Each structure stands twice: as structure tokens, then as C-alpha cells.
Amino acid sequence: MATPEAPLREILKSISFTQLPLRHIEPFFEPTKHTTPQLFIYGSPSSKSSLPTFDTECLRTLTVLKFANYGFDIQYTNEPNGSPNGKLPYLLLPNGQAIASNNVPKHLEQSGHTLPESKLNSEIVYCTMVERNLVPIVEYIVWVDSVGFEKIGNGRYLSDYPPFVRYMLGWFKSTSVAHDLRVRQPEYGAALDGQVLYDNAIRVLDSLLVLLDDREYLAGGPSQLDACVFACLNILIEAPVESPIRNALLHTDSKYEPLVAFALRVAEKYF
């Protein structure tokens, strides 16, 4: 019998049930082992769209990886709660390490896959401007606008669920996106005025048009800014939803034709 002064290990040895498990059962299925990193994004492999996803953050991260010539495979999922932080996208390495999208640039740097040095001193300013004024209208069209929600948010991402579950999950997602937009930018108002979203997006497009001028890339070469703008523009162009911002981009003699050409050029080169 162990004494009070005996080490904890000796005390535990005197307890018979510490020898668990009594029986070890081999698993029926072994998890798939990947030798290349896997990028988990919203989407469906059976989609007929030329875009792999209609989610801005997923498409932006995917584009950054392609800009950096980083080898990876795409895994489609519509279950963000399966990721380490409850959000998509995330990068799963062969060693089991999961990397959230905001840590992807640091991982690229550590693995020797850095993007070319930006030639735009104010790149972070433009990135912030795009994230605050162009990304919101894409999220609004996909998840909040009734037509976009039915065709993309609900129809594309939740179609595999039973009807009741599909609409419940869609309602939660739509409400969450609308709430985030209101919290980030109170000027949109409680009703999320679509006209305000449109006006802000147009002002950003005007600024980007001046910045692009006759260059191939906005920042002089593939960059975080180029990836973010490409993601927004291509979703607006490819989304099967008519919207004022889409019409402004695509109508005949549109002044934004250079931006559209930029988006299509990046898509052709990297996708």
C-alpha cells in the first residue's frame, strides 16, 4: 500500500483501473493521408462556374497561393465548423498543422514562397479600402440580397441539405453576414441600404481604375491587393445575379473595362 509520502506514480499503480484500455480495437477506416497541403474552401466540385468559389476570402487566399507558386490541392466543403477556428478557408499541411487564412502570408514567407515585393507604398491603404467598401457588396449580393441568396448562398452552398435544414442554416448565415456588415460599418444603416453599398463600391472602383492605369497589376506585380480585387471583381462578374454594380462593370462602353480586363487576365493566367 502506497504511503502519503509516495510519489503520485506509485499511488496510481495501486489502482487497478489505471490499466485501461482493457482492449484495443483497430479503426475500421484510416484517415486519408495527403502528401501536399490541402486548402479547404467553400464550393462544390460539381459546379459549372469557372470560379472555384463565390466566397471572397476563399478566392483571395487561393489566388495568393497561386501567385506564390505554392503547391496545394483544393478540398471543397460547406462546413466551416469543421475548421480549427470555425471559418473558411484554412490550409491543412501534411503534418496535420492547420493554418487560418490570416496566417497564410506568414506561412508562405517561412516556406520560401513569398510574393514579389510590392511596388506600391500605399498597398495597405488600398487593401483596407477594398475590404471596407468592395468586399461588403459582394457579401451582400451572395448572402443578404434575396435573389443572390436563393441562387448562390442557399442554392450553391446548402443544396445538399434537406429543405428545412437548408433554409435554417441559410437564415443563420444570412443574418450573421448582415450583422457583421452593420457592426463593421454603421453607415450602412439598420436596413443595410443597398444604394449606400453601391455608392461606396463605385468610389473604390474609380480609385482602382486610376491606380491600374496601363499596368498589368495594381501593385506592379502579383500582390495581396491584386488577389483581393481579383476575388471581388470576378465574383461580381461571374455571379448569376443582376445587380447595379455588375451592370456598371459590364455594360457597353463601361469605363471600368480595364478593371474587367485585369480580372479576366488574372483568371486566365492562374486558373
Tab-separated table of N, CA and C in Angstrom, residues 76-144:
chain	number	residue	atom	x	y	z
A	76	TYR	N	-13.202	20.953	-51.313
A	76	TYR	CA	-14.442	21.716	-51.184
A	76	TYR	C	-15.217	21.270	-49.948
A	77	THR	N	-15.724	22.222	-49.233
A	77	THR	CA	-16.539	21.930	-48.063
A	77	THR	C	-17.478	23.101	-47.809
A	78	ASN	N	-18.610	22.819	-47.246
A	78	ASN	CA	-19.548	23.863	-46.840
A	78	ASN	C	-19.786	23.795	-45.335
A	79	GLU	N	-18.796	23.235	-44.626
A	79	GLU	CA	-18.896	23.065	-43.175
A	79	GLU	C	-17.781	23.867	-42.494
A	80	PRO	N	-17.967	25.165	-42.296
A	80	PRO	CA	-16.909	25.960	-41.660
A	80	PRO	C	-16.599	25.521	-40.239
A	81	ASN	N	-17.583	24.927	-39.557
A	81	ASN	CA	-17.340	24.497	-38.179
A	81	ASN	C	-16.371	23.325	-38.094
A	82	GLY	N	-16.044	22.737	-39.243
A	82	GLY	CA	-15.055	21.667	-39.253
A	82	GLY	C	-13.629	22.192	-39.251
A	83	SER	N	-13.454	23.504	-39.380
A	83	SER	CA	-12.127	24.094	-39.374
A	83	SER	C	-11.706	24.415	-37.939
A	84	PRO	N	-10.422	24.622	-37.719
A	84	PRO	CA	-9.938	24.872	-36.355
A	84	PRO	C	-10.538	26.115	-35.709
A	85	ASN	N	-10.800	27.166	-36.492
A	85	ASN	CA	-11.335	28.400	-35.914
A	85	ASN	C	-12.779	28.669	-36.329
A	86	GLY	N	-13.427	27.677	-36.937
A	86	GLY	CA	-14.827	27.840	-37.318
A	86	GLY	C	-15.037	28.697	-38.544
A	87	LYS	N	-13.975	28.937	-39.324
A	87	LYS	CA	-14.084	29.784	-40.506
A	87	LYS	C	-13.353	29.131	-41.679
A	88	LEU	N	-13.826	29.443	-42.867
A	88	LEU	CA	-13.145	29.039	-44.093
A	88	LEU	C	-12.600	30.294	-44.767
A	89	PRO	N	-11.456	30.155	-45.452
A	89	PRO	CA	-10.706	28.931	-45.749
A	89	PRO	C	-9.670	28.638	-44.669
A	90	TYR	N	-9.069	27.456	-44.756
A	90	TYR	CA	-7.889	27.153	-43.966
A	90	TYR	C	-7.029	26.167	-44.742
A	91	LEU	N	-5.739	26.194	-44.452
A	91	LEU	CA	-4.756	25.365	-45.144
A	91	LEU	C	-4.312	24.257	-44.199
A	92	LEU	N	-4.468	23.008	-44.633
A	92	LEU	CA	-4.065	21.856	-43.826
A	92	LEU	C	-2.784	21.267	-44.401
A	93	LEU	N	-1.717	21.277	-43.609
A	93	LEU	CA	-0.424	20.762	-44.053
A	93	LEU	C	-0.354	19.250	-43.864
A	94	PRO	N	0.530	18.563	-44.584
A	94	PRO	CA	0.645	17.104	-44.445
A	94	PRO	C	0.962	16.637	-43.023
A	95	ASN	N	1.597	17.494	-42.219
A	95	ASN	CA	1.909	17.111	-40.840
A	95	ASN	C	0.743	17.314	-39.886
A	96	GLY	N	-0.402	17.738	-40.435
A	96	GLY	CA	-1.587	17.913	-39.615
A	96	GLY	C	-1.792	19.322	-39.098
A	97	GLN	N	-0.856	20.220	-39.337
A	97	GLN	CA	-0.997	21.601	-38.881
A	97	GLN	C	-2.010	22.339	-39.743
A	98	ALA	N	-2.943	23.030	-39.099
A	98	ALA	CA	-3.957	23.806	-39.798
A	98	ALA	C	-3.618	25.286	-39.693
A	99	ILE	N	-3.685	25.985	-40.815
A	99	ILE	CA	-3.311	27.400	-40.862
A	99	ILE	C	-4.512	28.211	-41.323
A	100	ALA	N	-4.949	29.154	-40.510
A	100	ALA	CA	-6.053	30.038	-40.864
A	100	ALA	C	-5.620	30.985	-41.973
A	101	SER	N	-6.596	31.550	-42.685
A	101	SER	CA	-6.272	32.370	-43.852
A	101	SER	C	-5.414	33.581	-43.499
A	102	ASN	N	-5.621	34.177	-42.309
A	102	ASN	CA	-4.841	35.361	-41.957
A	102	ASN	C	-3.380	35.031	-41.648
A	103	ASN	N	-3.064	33.742	-41.462
A	103	ASN	CA	-1.682	33.334	-41.208
A	103	ASN	C	-1.006	32.744	-42.450
A	104	VAL	N	-1.730	32.699	-43.569
A	104	VAL	CA	-1.154	32.144	-44.798
A	104	VAL	C	0.050	32.953	-45.284
A	105	PRO	N	0.002	34.305	-45.294
A	105	PRO	CA	1.186	35.056	-45.736
A	105	PRO	C	2.438	34.729	-44.913
A	106	LYS	N	2.274	34.587	-43.603
A	106	LYS	CA	3.419	34.246	-42.749
A	106	LYS	C	3.942	32.851	-43.089
A	107	HIS	N	3.024	31.901	-43.339
A	107	HIS	CA	3.450	30.549	-43.708
A	107	HIS	C	4.187	30.564	-45.038
A	108	LEU	N	3.715	31.347	-45.995
A	108	LEU	CA	4.394	31.434	-47.293
A	108	LEU	C	5.815	31.966	-47.124
A	109	GLU	N	5.953	32.965	-46.278
A	109	GLU	CA	7.275	33.545	-46.039
A	109	GLU	C	8.201	32.524	-45.397
A	110	GLN	N	7.687	31.771	-44.434
A	110	GLN	CA	8.514	30.775	-43.741
A	110	GLN	C	8.886	29.606	-44.648
A	111	SER	N	8.035	29.321	-45.622
A	111	SER	CA	8.296	28.187	-46.512
A	111	SER	C	9.018	28.588	-47.795
A	112	GLY	N	9.399	29.867	-47.889
A	112	GLY	CA	10.163	30.321	-49.048
A	112	GLY	C	9.329	30.576	-50.285
A	113	HIS	N	8.035	30.867	-50.118
A	113	HIS	CA	7.154	31.143	-51.253
A	113	HIS	C	6.579	32.558	-51.151
A	114	THR	N	7.445	33.523	-50.989
A	114	THR	CA	6.976	34.893	-50.812
A	114	THR	C	6.502	35.488	-52.135
A	115	LEU	N	5.582	36.431	-52.028
A	115	LEU	CA	5.121	37.167	-53.196
A	115	LEU	C	6.198	38.165	-53.619
A	116	PRO	N	6.184	38.571	-54.888
A	116	PRO	CA	7.142	39.605	-55.304
A	116	PRO	C	6.955	40.868	-54.462
A	117	GLU	N	8.032	41.580	-54.227
A	117	GLU	CA	7.961	42.794	-53.418
A	117	GLU	C	7.056	43.819	-54.085
A	118	SER	N	6.126	44.350	-53.303
A	118	SER	CA	5.164	45.306	-53.845
A	118	SER	C	5.852	46.615	-54.203
A	119	LYS	N	5.455	47.188	-55.326
A	119	LYS	CA	5.988	48.471	-55.754
A	119	LYS	C	5.052	49.616	-55.371
A	120	LEU	N	4.017	49.279	-54.585
A	120	LEU	CA	3.036	50.274	-54.173
A	120	LEU	C	3.199	50.555	-52.684
A	121	ASN	N	3.692	51.744	-52.340
A	121	ASN	CA	3.941	52.082	-50.935
A	121	ASN	C	2.663	52.105	-50.106
A	122	SER	N	1.557	52.463	-50.725
A	122	SER	CA	0.287	52.588	-50.008
A	122	SER	C	-0.605	51.362	-50.204
A	123	GLU	N	-0.007	50.196	-50.416
A	123	GLU	CA	-0.805	48.995	-50.682
A	123	GLU	C	-1.765	48.699	-49.543
A	124	ILE	N	-1.308	48.830	-48.301
A	124	ILE	CA	-2.164	48.521	-47.158
A	124	ILE	C	-3.374	49.446	-47.101
A	125	VAL	N	-3.202	50.680	-47.562
A	125	VAL	CA	-4.328	51.631	-47.588
A	125	VAL	C	-5.373	51.170	-48.591
A	126	TYR	N	-4.921	50.766	-49.760
A	126	TYR	CA	-5.854	50.289	-50.786
A	126	TYR	C	-6.520	48.986	-50.353
A	127	CYS	N	-5.752	48.100	-49.699
A	127	CYS	CA	-6.343	46.840	-49.214
A	127	CYS	C	-7.464	47.121	-48.221
A	128	THR	N	-7.222	48.049	-47.309
A	128	THR	CA	-8.243	48.406	-46.325
A	128	THR	C	-9.468	49.002	-47.007
A	129	MET	N	-9.241	49.839	-47.997
A	129	MET	CA	-10.343	50.458	-48.722
A	129	MET	C	-11.192	49.407	-49.433
A	130	VAL	N	-10.543	48.418	-50.042
A	130	VAL	CA	-11.272	47.351	-50.733
A	130	VAL	C	-12.044	46.493	-49.739
A	131	GLU	N	-11.408	46.141	-48.629
A	131	GLU	CA	-12.056	45.290	-47.629
A	131	GLU	C	-13.254	45.981	-46.980
A	132	ARG	N	-13.203	47.303	-46.865
A	132	ARG	CA	-14.288	48.035	-46.205
A	132	ARG	C	-15.420	48.413	-47.157
A	133	ASN	N	-15.137	48.480	-48.455
A	133	ASN	CA	-16.152	49.017	-49.361
A	133	ASN	C	-16.496	48.148	-50.565
A	134	LEU	N	-15.596	47.247	-50.962
A	134	LEU	CA	-15.888	46.389	-52.110
A	134	LEU	C	-16.300	44.990	-51.668
A	135	VAL	N	-15.614	44.443	-50.670
A	135	VAL	CA	-15.980	43.127	-50.140
A	135	VAL	C	-17.418	43.117	-49.610
A	136	PRO	N	-17.866	44.169	-48.879
A	136	PRO	CA	-19.238	44.135	-48.350
A	136	PRO	C	-20.329	43.975	-49.399
A	137	ILE	N	-20.168	44.593	-50.567
A	137	ILE	CA	-21.241	44.471	-51.559
A	137	ILE	C	-21.279	43.062	-52.146
A	138	VAL	N	-20.109	42.393	-52.215
A	138	VAL	CA	-20.096	41.001	-52.673
A	138	VAL	C	-20.805	40.116	-51.655
A	139	GLU	N	-20.493	40.295	-50.380
A	139	GLU	CA	-21.139	39.514	-49.330
A	139	GLU	C	-22.642	39.785	-49.299
A	140	TYR	N	-23.012	41.022	-49.522
A	140	TYR	CA	-24.435	41.393	-49.547
A	140	TYR	C	-25.164	40.678	-50.683
A	141	ILE	N	-24.562	40.670	-51.863
A	141	ILE	CA	-25.205	40.040	-53.024
A	141	ILE	C	-25.346	38.534	-52.820
A	142	VAL	N	-24.325	37.888	-52.257
A	142	VAL	CA	-24.330	36.432	-52.114
A	142	VAL	C	-25.239	35.958	-50.988
A	143	TRP	N	-25.273	36.676	-49.858
A	143	TRP	CA	-25.946	36.150	-48.673
A	143	TRP	C	-27.153	36.944	-48.184
A	144	VAL	N	-27.257	38.235	-48.524
A	144	VAL	CA	-28.332	39.062	-47.963
A	144	VAL	C	-29.402	39.379	-49.000
